[in-house]
Tab-separated table of C-alpha atoms in Angstrom:
chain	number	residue	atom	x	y	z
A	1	UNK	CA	58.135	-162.981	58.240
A	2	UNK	CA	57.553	-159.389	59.029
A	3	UNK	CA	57.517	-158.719	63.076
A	4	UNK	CA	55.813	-155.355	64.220
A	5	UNK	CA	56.892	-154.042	67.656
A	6	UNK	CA	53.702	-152.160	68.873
A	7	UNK	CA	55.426	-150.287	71.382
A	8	UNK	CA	52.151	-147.863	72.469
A	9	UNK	CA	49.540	-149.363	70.679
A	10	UNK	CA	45.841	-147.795	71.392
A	11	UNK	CA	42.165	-148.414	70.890
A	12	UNK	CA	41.556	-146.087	67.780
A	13	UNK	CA	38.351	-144.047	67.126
A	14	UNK	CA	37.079	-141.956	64.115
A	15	UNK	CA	33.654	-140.042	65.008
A	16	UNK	CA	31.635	-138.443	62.516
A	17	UNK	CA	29.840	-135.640	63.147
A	18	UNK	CA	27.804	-132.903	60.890
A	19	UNK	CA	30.001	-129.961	61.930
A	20	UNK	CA	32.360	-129.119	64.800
A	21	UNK	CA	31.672	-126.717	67.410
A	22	UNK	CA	33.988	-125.775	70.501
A	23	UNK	CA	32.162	-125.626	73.689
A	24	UNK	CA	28.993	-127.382	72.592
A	25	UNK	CA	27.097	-130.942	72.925
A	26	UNK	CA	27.829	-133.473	69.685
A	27	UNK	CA	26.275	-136.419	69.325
A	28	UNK	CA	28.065	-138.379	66.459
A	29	UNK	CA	26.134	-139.849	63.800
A	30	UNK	CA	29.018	-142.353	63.330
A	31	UNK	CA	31.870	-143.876	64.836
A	32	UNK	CA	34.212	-146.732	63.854
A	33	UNK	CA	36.839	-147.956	66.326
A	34	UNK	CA	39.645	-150.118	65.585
A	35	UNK	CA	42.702	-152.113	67.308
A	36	UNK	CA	45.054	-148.858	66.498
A	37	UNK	CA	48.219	-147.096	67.358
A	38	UNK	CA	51.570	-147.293	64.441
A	39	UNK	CA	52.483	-150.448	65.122
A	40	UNK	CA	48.841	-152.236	65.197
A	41	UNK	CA	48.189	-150.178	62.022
A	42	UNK	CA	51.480	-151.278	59.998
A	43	UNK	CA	50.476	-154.914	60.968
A	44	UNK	CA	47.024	-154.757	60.142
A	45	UNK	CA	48.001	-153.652	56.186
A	46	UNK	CA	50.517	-155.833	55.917
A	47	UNK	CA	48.197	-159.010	56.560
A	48	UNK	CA	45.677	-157.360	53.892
A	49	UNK	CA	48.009	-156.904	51.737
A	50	UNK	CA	48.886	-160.671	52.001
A	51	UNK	CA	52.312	-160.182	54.044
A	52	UNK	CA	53.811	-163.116	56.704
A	53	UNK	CA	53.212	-160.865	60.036
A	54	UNK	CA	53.378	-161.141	64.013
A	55	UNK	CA	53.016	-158.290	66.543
A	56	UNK	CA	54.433	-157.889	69.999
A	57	UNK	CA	52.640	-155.795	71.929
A	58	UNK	CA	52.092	-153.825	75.374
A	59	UNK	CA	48.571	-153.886	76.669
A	60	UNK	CA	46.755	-152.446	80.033
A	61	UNK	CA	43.675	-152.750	81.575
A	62	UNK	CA	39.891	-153.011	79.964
A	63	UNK	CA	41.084	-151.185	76.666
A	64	UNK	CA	43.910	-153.438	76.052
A	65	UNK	CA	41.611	-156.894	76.832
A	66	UNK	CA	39.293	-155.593	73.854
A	67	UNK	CA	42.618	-154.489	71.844
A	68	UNK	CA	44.069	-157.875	72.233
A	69	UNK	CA	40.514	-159.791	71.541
A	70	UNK	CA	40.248	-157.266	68.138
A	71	UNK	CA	43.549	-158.121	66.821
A	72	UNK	CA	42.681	-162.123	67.066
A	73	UNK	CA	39.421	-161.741	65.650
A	74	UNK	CA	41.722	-160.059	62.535
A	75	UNK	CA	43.785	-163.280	62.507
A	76	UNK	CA	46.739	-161.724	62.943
A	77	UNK	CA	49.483	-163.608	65.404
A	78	UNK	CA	49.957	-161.532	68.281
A	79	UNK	CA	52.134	-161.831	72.036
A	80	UNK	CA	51.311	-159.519	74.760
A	81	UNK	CA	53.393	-157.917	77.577
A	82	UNK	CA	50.421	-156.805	80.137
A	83	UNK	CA	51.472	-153.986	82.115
A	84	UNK	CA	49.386	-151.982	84.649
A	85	UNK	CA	47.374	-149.453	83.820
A	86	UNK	CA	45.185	-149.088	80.776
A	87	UNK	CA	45.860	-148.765	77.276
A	88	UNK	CA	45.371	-145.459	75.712
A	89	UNK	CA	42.026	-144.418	73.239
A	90	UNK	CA	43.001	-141.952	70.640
A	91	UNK	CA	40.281	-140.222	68.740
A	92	UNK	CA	40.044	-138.296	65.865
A	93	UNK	CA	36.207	-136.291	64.090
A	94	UNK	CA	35.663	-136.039	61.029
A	95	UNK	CA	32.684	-133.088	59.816
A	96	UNK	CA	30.054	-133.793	57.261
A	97	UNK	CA	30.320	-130.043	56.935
A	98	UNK	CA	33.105	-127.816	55.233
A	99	UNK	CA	37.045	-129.536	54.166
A	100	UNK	CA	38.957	-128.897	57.427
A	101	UNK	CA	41.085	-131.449	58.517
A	102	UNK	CA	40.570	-134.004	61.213
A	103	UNK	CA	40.614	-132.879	65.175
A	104	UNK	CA	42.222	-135.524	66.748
A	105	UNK	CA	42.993	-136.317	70.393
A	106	UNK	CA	45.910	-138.609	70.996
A	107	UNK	CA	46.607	-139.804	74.566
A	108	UNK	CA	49.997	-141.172	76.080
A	109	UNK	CA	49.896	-144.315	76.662
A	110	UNK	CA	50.387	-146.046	80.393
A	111	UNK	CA	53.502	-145.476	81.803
A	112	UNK	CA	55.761	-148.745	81.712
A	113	UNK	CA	58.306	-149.870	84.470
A	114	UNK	CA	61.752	-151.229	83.701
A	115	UNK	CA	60.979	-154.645	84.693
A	116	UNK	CA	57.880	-154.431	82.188
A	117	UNK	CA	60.127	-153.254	79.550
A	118	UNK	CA	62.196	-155.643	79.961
A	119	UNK	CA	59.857	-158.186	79.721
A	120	UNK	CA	58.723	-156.725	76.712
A	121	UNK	CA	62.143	-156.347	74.978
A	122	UNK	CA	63.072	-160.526	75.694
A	123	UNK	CA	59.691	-160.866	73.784
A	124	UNK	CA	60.323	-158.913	70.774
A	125	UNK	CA	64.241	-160.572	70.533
A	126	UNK	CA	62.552	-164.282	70.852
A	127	UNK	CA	59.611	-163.142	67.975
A	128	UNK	CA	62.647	-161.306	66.020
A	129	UNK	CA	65.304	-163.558	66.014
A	130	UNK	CA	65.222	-164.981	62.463
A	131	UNK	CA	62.614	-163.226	60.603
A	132	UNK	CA	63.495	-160.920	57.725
A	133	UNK	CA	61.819	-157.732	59.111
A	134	UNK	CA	61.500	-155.826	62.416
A	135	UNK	CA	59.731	-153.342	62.359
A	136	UNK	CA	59.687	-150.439	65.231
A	137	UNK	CA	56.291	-147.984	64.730
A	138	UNK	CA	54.789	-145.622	66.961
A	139	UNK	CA	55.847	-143.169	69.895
A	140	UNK	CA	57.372	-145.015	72.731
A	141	UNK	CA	55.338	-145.143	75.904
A	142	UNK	CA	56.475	-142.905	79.141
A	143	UNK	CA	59.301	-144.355	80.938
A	144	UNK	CA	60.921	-145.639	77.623
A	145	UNK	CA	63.695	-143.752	75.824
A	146	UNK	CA	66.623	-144.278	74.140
A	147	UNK	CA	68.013	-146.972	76.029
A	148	UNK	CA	65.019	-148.971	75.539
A	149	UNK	CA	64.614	-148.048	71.312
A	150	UNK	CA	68.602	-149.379	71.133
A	151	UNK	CA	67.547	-152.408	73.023
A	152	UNK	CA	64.796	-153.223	70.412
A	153	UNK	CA	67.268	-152.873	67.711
A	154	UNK	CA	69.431	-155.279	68.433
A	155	UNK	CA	66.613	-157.496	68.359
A	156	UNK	CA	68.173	-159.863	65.678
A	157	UNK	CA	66.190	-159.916	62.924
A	158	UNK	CA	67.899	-159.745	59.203
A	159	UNK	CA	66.682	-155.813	58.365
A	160	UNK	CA	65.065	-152.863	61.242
A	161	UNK	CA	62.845	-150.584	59.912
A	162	UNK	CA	61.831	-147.534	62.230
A	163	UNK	CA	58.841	-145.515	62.461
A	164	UNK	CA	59.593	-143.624	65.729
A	165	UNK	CA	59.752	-139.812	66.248
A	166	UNK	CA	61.062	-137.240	69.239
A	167	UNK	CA	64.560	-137.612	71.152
A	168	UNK	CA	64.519	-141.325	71.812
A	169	UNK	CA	64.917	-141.661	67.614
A	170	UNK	CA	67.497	-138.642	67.577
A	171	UNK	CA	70.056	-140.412	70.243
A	172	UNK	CA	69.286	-144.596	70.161
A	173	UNK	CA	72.340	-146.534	68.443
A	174	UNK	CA	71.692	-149.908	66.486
A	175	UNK	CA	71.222	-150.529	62.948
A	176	UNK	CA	68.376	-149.171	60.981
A	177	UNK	CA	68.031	-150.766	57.948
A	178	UNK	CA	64.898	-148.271	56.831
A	179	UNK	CA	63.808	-145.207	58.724
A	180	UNK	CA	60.666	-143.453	57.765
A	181	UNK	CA	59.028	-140.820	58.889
A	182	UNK	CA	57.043	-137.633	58.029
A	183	UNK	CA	57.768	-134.651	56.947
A	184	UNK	CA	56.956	-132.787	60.408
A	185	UNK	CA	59.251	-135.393	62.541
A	186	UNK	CA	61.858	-135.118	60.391
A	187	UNK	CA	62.465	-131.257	60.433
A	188	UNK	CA	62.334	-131.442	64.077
A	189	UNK	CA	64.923	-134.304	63.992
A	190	UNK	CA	67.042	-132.796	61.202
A	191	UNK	CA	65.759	-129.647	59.702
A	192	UNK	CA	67.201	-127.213	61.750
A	193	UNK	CA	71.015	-128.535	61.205
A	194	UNK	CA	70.240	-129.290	57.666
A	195	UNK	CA	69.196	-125.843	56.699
A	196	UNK	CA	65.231	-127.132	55.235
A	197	UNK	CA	61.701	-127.157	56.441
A	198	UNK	CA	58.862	-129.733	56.086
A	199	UNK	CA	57.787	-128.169	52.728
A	200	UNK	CA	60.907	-129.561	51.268
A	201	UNK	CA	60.544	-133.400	51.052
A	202	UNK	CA	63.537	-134.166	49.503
A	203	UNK	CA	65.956	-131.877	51.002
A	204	UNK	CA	64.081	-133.755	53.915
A	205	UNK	CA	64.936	-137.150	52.576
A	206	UNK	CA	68.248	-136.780	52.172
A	207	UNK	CA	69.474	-134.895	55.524
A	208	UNK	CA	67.491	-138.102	56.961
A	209	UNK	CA	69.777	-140.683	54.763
A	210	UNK	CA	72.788	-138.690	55.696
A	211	UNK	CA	71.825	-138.578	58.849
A	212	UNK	CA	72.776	-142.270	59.402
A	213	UNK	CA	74.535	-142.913	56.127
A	214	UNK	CA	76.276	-146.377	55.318
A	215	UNK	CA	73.259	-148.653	53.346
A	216	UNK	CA	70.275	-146.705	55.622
A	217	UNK	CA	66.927	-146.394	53.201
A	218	UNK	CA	65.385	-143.226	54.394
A	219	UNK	CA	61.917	-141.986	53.404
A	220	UNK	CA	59.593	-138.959	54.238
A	221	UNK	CA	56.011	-138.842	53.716
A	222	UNK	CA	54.534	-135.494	53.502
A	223	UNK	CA	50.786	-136.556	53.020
A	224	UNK	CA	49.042	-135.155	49.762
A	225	UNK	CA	52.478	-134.521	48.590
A	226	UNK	CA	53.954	-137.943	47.914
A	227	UNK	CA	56.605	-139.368	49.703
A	228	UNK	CA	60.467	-139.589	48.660
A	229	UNK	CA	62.679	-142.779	48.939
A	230	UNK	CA	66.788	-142.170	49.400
A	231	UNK	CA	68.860	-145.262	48.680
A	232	UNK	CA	72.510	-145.012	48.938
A	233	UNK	CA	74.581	-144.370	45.504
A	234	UNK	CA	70.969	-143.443	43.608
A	235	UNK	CA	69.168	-140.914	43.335
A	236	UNK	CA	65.864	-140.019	45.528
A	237	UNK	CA	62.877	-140.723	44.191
A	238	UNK	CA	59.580	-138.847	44.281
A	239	UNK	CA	56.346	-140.922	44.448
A	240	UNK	CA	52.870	-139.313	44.362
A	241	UNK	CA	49.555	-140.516	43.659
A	242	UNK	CA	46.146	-138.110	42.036
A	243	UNK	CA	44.280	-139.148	44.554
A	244	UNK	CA	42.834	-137.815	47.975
A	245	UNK	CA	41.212	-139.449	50.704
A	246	UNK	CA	39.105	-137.449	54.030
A	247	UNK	CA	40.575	-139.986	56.357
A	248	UNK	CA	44.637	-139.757	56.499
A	249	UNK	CA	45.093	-141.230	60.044
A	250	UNK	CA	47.309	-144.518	59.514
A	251	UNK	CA	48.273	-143.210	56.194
A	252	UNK	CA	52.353	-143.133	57.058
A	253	UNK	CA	51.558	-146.510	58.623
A	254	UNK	CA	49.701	-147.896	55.546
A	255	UNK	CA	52.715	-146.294	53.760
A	256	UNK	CA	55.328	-148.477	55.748
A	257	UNK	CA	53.289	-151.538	55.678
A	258	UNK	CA	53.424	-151.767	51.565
A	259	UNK	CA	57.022	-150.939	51.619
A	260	UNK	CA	57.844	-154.061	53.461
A	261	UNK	CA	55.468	-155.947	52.088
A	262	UNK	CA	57.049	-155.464	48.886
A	263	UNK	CA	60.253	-155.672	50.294
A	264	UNK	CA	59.856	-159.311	51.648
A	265	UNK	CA	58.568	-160.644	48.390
A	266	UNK	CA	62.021	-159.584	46.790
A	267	UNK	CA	60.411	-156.116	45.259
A	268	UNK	CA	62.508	-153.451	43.858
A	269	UNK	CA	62.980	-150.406	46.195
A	270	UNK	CA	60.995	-148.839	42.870
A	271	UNK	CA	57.812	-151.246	43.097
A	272	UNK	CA	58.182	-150.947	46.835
A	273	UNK	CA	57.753	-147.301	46.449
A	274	UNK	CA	54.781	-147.825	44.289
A	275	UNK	CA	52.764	-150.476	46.770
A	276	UNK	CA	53.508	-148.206	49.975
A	277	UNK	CA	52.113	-144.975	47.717
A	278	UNK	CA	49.127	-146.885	46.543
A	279	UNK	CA	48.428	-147.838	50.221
A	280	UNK	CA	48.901	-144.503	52.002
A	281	UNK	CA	46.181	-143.524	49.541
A	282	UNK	CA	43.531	-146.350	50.185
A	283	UNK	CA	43.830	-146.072	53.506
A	284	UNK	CA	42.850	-141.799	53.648
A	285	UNK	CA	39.766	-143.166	51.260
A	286	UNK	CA	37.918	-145.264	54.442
A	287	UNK	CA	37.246	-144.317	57.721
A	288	UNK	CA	39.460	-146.062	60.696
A	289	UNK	CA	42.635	-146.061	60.861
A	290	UNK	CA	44.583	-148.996	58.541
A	291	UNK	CA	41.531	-150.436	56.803
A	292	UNK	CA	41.569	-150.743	53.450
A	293	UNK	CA	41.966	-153.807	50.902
A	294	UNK	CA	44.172	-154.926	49.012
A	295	UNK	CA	42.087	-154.994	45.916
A	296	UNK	CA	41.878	-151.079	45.634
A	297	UNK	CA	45.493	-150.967	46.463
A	298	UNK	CA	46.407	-152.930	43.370
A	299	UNK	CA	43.661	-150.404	41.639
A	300	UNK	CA	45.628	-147.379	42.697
A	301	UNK	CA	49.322	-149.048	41.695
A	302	UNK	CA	49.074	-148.014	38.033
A	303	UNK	CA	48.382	-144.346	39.212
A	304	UNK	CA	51.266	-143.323	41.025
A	305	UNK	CA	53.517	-141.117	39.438
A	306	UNK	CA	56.955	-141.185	40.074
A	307	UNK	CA	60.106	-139.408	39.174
A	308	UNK	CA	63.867	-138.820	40.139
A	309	UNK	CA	64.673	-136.161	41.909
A	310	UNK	CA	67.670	-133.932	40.663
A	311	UNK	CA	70.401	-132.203	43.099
């Protein structure tokens, strides 16, 4: 059993619209809008990719009534911590028009008190406790920091994965098991000291793994340029696949989702690679945020290209 901590989930939406213009009317032709945020995104591809999975979740207002009535409609298991408020929308356009990337809009989510939090945290240590997986995704909501990211990792489950970025990441204690993250959030966490940039995945990857050493797994995704995987005593590994999507949002999270996935069917860290690479890259092929299938993931698994990477 995987467990996803959806620490600042949000309603997700993807407009489409023939071209972009600042200062004007648009009226999309097009809009999809899903249950969203990193950790609602990591949970969704794990279930479609046929993984054991439960969320715990913060929700507010209007927005996180429809968010919570979405993710059952998905069948996926789900506990809420209802806070006051109301849950965030984040939206990203897409243009018919020209190649430019997507203009997205992310909000912060609803500020959550410490007795809130704390509700929250008992939650995620009573889902936790036992399973094989727990997995921490997504920026952490105002009035959480450090204090409350350690708190989450000493949730009790067998293995942690994190997916968090920005100072509470840099100076929480607990075990991580697996930290992944991009190539931006890990310069800022790491580059500076480490003497490399966001262009340089695995110089990237392996200031992250030495960042917390011991058996820590790190990975950085750097979007059309693959990913690399760090595993103590080996050496990194660069995955990439020849295919390119329009829609990248929930790409890293699509990414994370196949990684454990693979990892709690008893995968190698090598086919793990593989699934999560193949899933990054069905997910940037359909609009909204982690949809795909699993049957074009398998499709794309024979097409990623890996190699080692040499010092």
């Amino acid at each position: 059993m995987i467990t996803v901590a959806a620490v600042n989930p949000s309603v997700d939406r993807l407009l489409r619209v023939r071209r972009l213009r600042p200062g004007t009317i648009h009226r999309p032709h097009d809009q999809v809008s899903v249950p969203g945020g990193k950790g609602l995104n990591v949970a969704r591809v794990a279930l479609a990719l046929g993984a054991d999975v439960q969320v715990v979740g913060i929700a507010a207002g209007a927005n996180g009534r429809w968010l919570a009535g979405a993710v059952e409609r998905l069948g996926l298991p789900a506990q809420w911590v209802w806070a006051s408020g109301e849950t965030r929308t984040c939206t990203s356009v897409a243009e018919d028009d020209g190649d430019r990337d997507l203009t997205e809009f992310y909000e912060p989510g609803p500020p959550v008190p410490a007795q809130t939090w704390r509700e929250y945290a008992e939650l995620v240590h009573g889902a936790a406790r036992g399973t094989s997986w727990l997995a921490v995704s997504g920026s952490l909501p105002p009035g959480a920091g450090a204090p409350e990211l350690s708190d989450l990792l000493a949730a009790g489950a067998a293995r942690t994965a994190v997916d968090v970025s920005g100072a509470p990441l840099a100076t929480a204690t607990g075990a991580v098991d697996l930290v992944k993250l991009n190539a931006a959030e890990t310069a800022d966490l790491v580059g500076d000291r480490a003497g490399v940039d966001e262009r340089d995945l695995p110089g990237l990857c392996r200031a992250l793994r030495d960042r917390w050493g011991g058996e820590t797994v790190a990975v950085v995704t750097g979007g059309r340029q693959g990913a690399v995987l760090s595993v103590v005593d080996r050496r990194p590994v660069w995955a990439r696949v020849p295919v390119t999507g329009s829609y990248p949002v929930g790409s890293g999270d699509a990414f994370l989702a196949g990684l454990l996935t693979a990892r709690e069917s008893e995968s190698s860290w090598e086919d793990a690679l593989r699934l999560a690479t193949a899933a990054a890259a069905a997910n940037a092929e359909v609009p909204g945020a982690g949809v795909l299938t699993a049957r074009r993931v398998r499709e794309l698994v024979p097409l990623v290209e890996m190699e080692e990477v040499r010092p």
